Amino acid sequence: EVQLVESGGGLVKPGGSLRLSCVVSGFTLSEAWMSWVRQAPGKGLEWVGRIKSKNDGGTTDFAAPAEGRFTISRDDPKNTLYLQMDSLKTEDTAVYYCAHYGDAEYFLHWGQGTLVPVSS
Amino acid sequence: QSALTQPPSASGSPGQSVTISCTGTSSDVGGYNYVSWYQQHPGKAPKLMIYEVSKRPSGVPDRFSGSKSGNTASLTVSGLQAEDEADYHCSSYAGSNNPVVFGGGTKLTVL
């Protein structure tokens, strides 16, 4: 059974940093394409960024609001995906989900999400 | 403002059919057959319902179907049931520079 479990959310001040984790099981993280998707309170889903599988180069892509401030990495032996968020803004307030790609451009599995409020 | 346009709400009575639209451009919905739909109950994670426009993952009832015409994709829920009441989000591939775009979500109410 595939599982994704996020952690690391919590209140952070504007300008601060936070690192989210997503522990996965049921598949091999190094072979997977993974994304982070966020949802502001009462709003729709917003793609944050992704990391490709090791075989596909392990490179990352980001949406414009995250580019230059967020970093995605992974620790394959620990089956853990990370989202490092720096220079946080109030508009980054959201529930952050990690998501596992299927065999094409869609998200087959999702974590339960972790809330990141950014407020002074 | 979301890249894809969905109606904020939709509704239908039990047993009826309802269709939710998702309008994009030729750079996303119209340009690729990579439209997906996700169901989200309050406080829960999204769940994949449709991928690649019209394919259903294992376990998703065949009451859910997807289609696309030009720059607009659609999700149809037939034989509405109470448990179908949820938010539905569409998504599309939009090219290598901005791979994933979402709609704003549609709240489906079963009357």
Short mmCIF file of C-alpha atoms in Angstrom, two decimals:
data_model
loop_
_atom_site.label_atom_id
_atom_site.label_comp_id
_atom_site.label_asym_id
_atom_site.label_seq_id
_atom_site.Cartn_x
_atom_site.Cartn_y
_atom_site.Cartn_z
CA GLU A 1 0.00 0.00 0.00
CA VAL A 2 1.32 3.42 -0.95
CA GLN A 3 1.51 5.99 1.83
CA LEU A 4 2.78 9.56 1.95
CA VAL A 5 3.03 11.29 5.34
CA GLU A 6 3.95 14.97 5.57
CA SER A 7 5.28 16.72 8.64
CA GLY A 8 7.07 19.90 9.62
CA GLY A 9 4.30 22.44 9.28
CA GLY A 10 3.68 25.14 11.85
CA LEU A 11 3.48 28.86 12.46
CA VAL A 12 6.33 30.88 10.98
CA LYS A 13 6.93 34.61 10.76
CA PRO A 14 7.23 36.47 7.45
CA GLY A 15 10.80 36.25 6.23
CA GLY A 16 11.34 32.98 8.09
CA SER A 17 12.21 29.51 6.88
CA LEU A 18 10.68 26.07 7.27
CA ARG A 19 11.46 22.58 6.00
CA LEU A 20 8.66 20.15 5.28
CA SER A 21 9.18 16.40 5.08
CA CYS A 22 7.21 13.69 3.30
CA VAL A 23 7.97 10.10 4.23
CA VAL A 24 6.84 7.65 1.57
CA SER A 25 6.27 3.91 1.55
CA GLY A 26 4.99 1.37 -0.95
CA PHE A 27 7.20 2.51 -3.81
CA THR A 28 10.83 3.40 -4.48
CA LEU A 29 11.36 7.13 -4.01
CA SER A 30 14.40 7.33 -6.26
CA GLU A 31 12.34 5.99 -9.18
CA ALA A 32 9.48 8.40 -8.65
CA TRP A 33 8.60 11.86 -9.84
CA MET A 34 7.26 13.82 -6.87
CA SER A 35 5.57 17.18 -6.45
CA TRP A 36 4.51 19.59 -3.76
CA VAL A 37 1.06 21.14 -4.14
CA ARG A 38 -0.45 23.71 -1.79
CA GLN A 39 -3.93 24.94 -0.97
CA ALA A 40 -4.53 28.29 0.67
CA PRO A 41 -7.50 28.43 3.07
CA GLY A 42 -10.74 28.26 1.09
CA LYS A 43 -8.90 28.26 -2.24
CA GLY A 44 -8.05 25.83 -5.02
CA LEU A 45 -4.95 23.73 -5.48
CA GLU A 46 -1.70 25.35 -6.60
CA TRP A 47 1.31 23.49 -7.92
CA VAL A 48 4.52 24.44 -6.12
CA GLY A 49 7.24 22.37 -7.74
CA ARG A 50 8.53 18.91 -8.56
CA ILE A 51 11.58 16.69 -8.59
CA LYS A 52 12.17 14.12 -11.30
CA SER A 53 13.32 10.58 -10.70
CA LYS A 54 16.98 9.77 -10.38
CA ASN A 55 16.91 8.10 -13.82
CA ASP A 56 15.49 11.26 -15.34
CA GLY A 57 18.20 13.41 -13.83
CA GLY A 58 16.67 14.30 -10.48
CA THR A 59 16.18 17.89 -11.59
CA THR A 60 13.63 20.26 -10.11
CA ASP A 61 11.07 22.69 -11.54
CA PHE A 62 9.11 25.36 -9.69
CA ALA A 63 6.10 27.55 -10.19
CA ALA A 64 6.89 31.24 -10.44
CA PRO A 65 5.85 32.12 -6.83
CA ALA A 66 8.25 29.50 -5.46
CA GLU A 67 11.19 29.98 -7.82
CA GLY A 68 14.30 31.18 -5.99
CA ARG A 69 12.78 30.77 -2.51
CA PHE A 70 11.86 27.08 -2.33
CA THR A 71 14.03 24.01 -2.82
CA ILE A 72 12.98 20.39 -3.28
CA SER A 73 15.31 17.54 -2.38
CA ARG A 74 15.09 13.94 -1.40
CA ASP A 75 16.92 11.42 0.77
CA ASP A 76 16.31 8.14 -0.98
CA PRO A 77 17.67 5.80 1.75
CA LYS A 78 15.31 7.52 4.21
CA ASN A 79 12.41 7.44 1.71
CA THR A 80 11.90 11.11 2.46
CA LEU A 81 11.08 14.08 0.23
CA TYR A 82 11.75 17.62 1.44
CA LEU A 83 10.50 21.10 0.71
CA GLN A 84 12.78 23.85 2.02
CA MET A 85 10.95 27.16 2.13
CA ASP A 86 12.88 30.40 2.69
CA SER A 87 11.88 34.07 2.73
CA LEU A 88 8.32 33.07 3.53
CA LYS A 89 5.49 35.48 2.84
CA THR A 90 1.98 35.71 4.27
CA GLU A 91 0.66 34.56 0.90
CA ASP A 92 2.51 31.26 1.34
CA THR A 93 0.00 30.34 4.05
CA ALA A 94 -1.50 27.03 2.95
CA VAL A 95 -1.83 23.33 3.49
CA TYR A 96 1.10 21.71 1.70
CA TYR A 97 0.65 18.29 0.12
CA CYS A 98 3.27 15.99 -1.31
CA ALA A 99 2.06 14.06 -4.34
CA HIS A 100 3.34 11.06 -6.27
CA TYR A 101 3.10 11.10 -10.04
CA GLY A 102 1.52 8.25 -11.93
CA ASP A 103 3.15 7.12 -15.18
CA ALA A 104 2.33 10.42 -16.87
CA GLU A 105 1.26 13.95 -15.98
CA TYR A 106 -1.12 13.27 -13.10
CA PHE A 107 -0.91 12.74 -9.34
CA LEU A 108 -1.77 9.20 -8.35
CA HIS A 109 -1.17 9.42 -4.60
CA TRP A 110 -1.36 12.28 -2.12
CA GLY A 111 -0.32 12.81 1.46
CA GLN A 112 -2.71 14.14 4.08
CA GLY A 113 -1.12 17.60 4.07
CA THR A 114 0.59 19.81 6.63
CA LEU A 115 -0.51 23.36 7.50
CA VAL A 116 1.90 26.26 7.23
CA PRO A 117 0.54 29.56 8.58
CA VAL A 118 2.81 32.52 7.87
CA SER A 119 1.96 35.37 10.20
CA SER A 120 3.59 37.88 12.52
CA GLN B 1 -6.48 33.68 -10.06
CA SER B 2 -6.27 30.10 -11.30
CA ALA B 3 -4.98 29.24 -14.75
CA LEU B 4 -7.97 27.04 -15.55
CA THR B 5 -11.55 28.24 -15.13
CA GLN B 6 -14.14 26.15 -13.31
CA PRO B 7 -17.61 27.14 -12.12
CA PRO B 8 -17.55 27.75 -8.36
CA SER B 9 -20.50 25.48 -7.76
CA ALA B 10 -22.66 22.77 -9.30
CA SER B 11 -25.54 20.75 -7.97
CA GLY B 12 -27.89 17.90 -8.73
CA SER B 13 -30.36 15.58 -7.08
CA PRO B 14 -29.58 11.96 -6.26
CA GLY B 15 -29.68 9.83 -9.39
CA GLN B 16 -29.22 12.77 -11.73
CA SER B 17 -26.16 13.62 -13.82
CA VAL B 18 -24.06 16.74 -13.47
CA THR B 19 -21.22 18.03 -15.65
CA ILE B 20 -18.41 20.29 -14.45
CA SER B 21 -16.41 22.26 -17.00
CA CYS B 22 -12.76 23.26 -16.97
CA THR B 23 -11.69 25.86 -19.50
CA GLY B 24 -8.10 26.60 -20.40
CA THR B 25 -6.20 27.56 -23.52
CA SER B 26 -4.42 25.92 -26.41
CA SER B 27 -1.28 26.00 -24.24
CA ASP B 28 -2.71 23.66 -21.65
CA VAL B 29 -6.08 21.88 -21.91
CA GLY B 30 -6.32 22.24 -25.68
CA GLY B 31 -2.72 21.34 -26.36
CA TYR B 32 -2.30 18.09 -24.47
CA ASN B 33 -4.35 15.05 -23.50
CA TYR B 34 -3.13 15.36 -19.92
CA VAL B 35 -6.22 16.62 -18.11
CA SER B 36 -6.89 15.11 -14.70
CA TRP B 37 -9.64 15.52 -12.14
CA TYR B 38 -9.40 15.26 -8.34
CA GLN B 39 -12.12 14.85 -5.73
CA GLN B 40 -11.60 16.45 -2.34
CA HIS B 41 -13.85 16.02 0.67
CA PRO B 42 -13.63 18.68 3.42
CA GLY B 43 -10.41 18.41 5.40
CA LYS B 44 -9.15 15.54 3.27
CA ALA B 45 -6.47 15.08 0.65
CA PRO B 46 -7.37 15.20 -3.05
CA LYS B 47 -8.10 11.88 -4.74
CA LEU B 48 -7.46 11.13 -8.42
CA MET B 49 -10.72 10.43 -10.26
CA ILE B 50 -9.82 10.88 -13.95
CA TYR B 51 -6.48 11.09 -15.76
CA GLU B 52 -5.44 11.63 -19.37
CA VAL B 53 -8.83 13.23 -20.10
CA SER B 54 -11.00 10.13 -19.76
CA LYS B 55 -9.20 7.28 -17.99
CA ARG B 56 -10.36 6.05 -14.58
CA PRO B 57 -7.94 4.69 -11.98
CA SER B 58 -8.73 1.36 -10.45
CA GLY B 59 -11.47 1.68 -7.84
CA VAL B 60 -13.15 4.79 -9.23
CA PRO B 61 -16.79 4.07 -10.12
CA ASP B 62 -17.74 4.20 -13.81
CA ARG B 63 -20.29 6.87 -12.85
CA PHE B 64 -17.38 9.27 -13.25
CA SER B 65 -16.34 10.10 -16.81
CA GLY B 66 -14.20 12.71 -18.50
CA SER B 67 -14.04 14.30 -21.92
CA LYS B 68 -12.49 17.20 -23.77
CA SER B 69 -13.46 19.46 -26.65
CA GLY B 70 -11.03 22.12 -27.76
CA ASN B 71 -9.83 24.10 -24.76
CA THR B 72 -12.55 22.83 -22.41
CA ALA B 73 -12.50 19.60 -20.44
CA SER B 74 -15.51 18.19 -18.62
CA LEU B 75 -16.17 15.84 -15.74
CA THR B 76 -19.56 14.13 -15.69
CA VAL B 77 -20.92 12.40 -12.62
CA SER B 78 -23.87 10.16 -13.43
CA GLY B 79 -26.29 8.63 -10.96
CA LEU B 80 -25.36 11.17 -8.28
CA GLN B 81 -24.93 9.81 -4.78
CA ALA B 82 -24.67 11.62 -1.47
CA GLU B 83 -20.99 10.69 -1.13
CA ASP B 84 -20.21 12.49 -4.39
CA GLU B 85 -20.70 15.82 -2.59
CA ALA B 86 -17.19 17.28 -2.57
CA ASP B 87 -14.90 19.77 -4.27
CA TYR B 88 -13.62 18.82 -7.72
CA HIS B 89 -10.39 20.22 -9.13
CA CYS B 90 -9.20 19.96 -12.71
CA SER B 91 -5.56 20.02 -13.74
CA SER B 92 -3.66 20.07 -17.00
CA TYR B 93 -0.11 19.74 -18.22
CA ALA B 94 0.96 23.10 -19.64
CA GLY B 95 4.39 22.51 -21.11
CA SER B 96 7.88 22.09 -19.73
CA ASN B 97 8.20 25.64 -18.36
CA ASN B 98 5.04 25.49 -16.23
CA PRO B 99 4.14 21.83 -16.13
CA VAL B 100 1.07 21.81 -13.91
CA VAL B 101 -1.90 24.17 -13.79
CA PHE B 102 -5.06 23.77 -11.73
CA GLY B 103 -8.54 25.16 -11.83
CA GLY B 104 -10.08 27.00 -8.90
CA GLY B 105 -12.24 24.05 -7.92
CA THR B 106 -15.98 23.38 -8.10
CA LYS B 107 -18.10 22.58 -5.08
CA LEU B 108 -20.58 19.86 -6.02
CA THR B 109 -23.72 19.74 -3.88
CA VAL B 110 -26.07 16.77 -3.91
CA LEU B 111 -29.48 18.22 -3.17
#
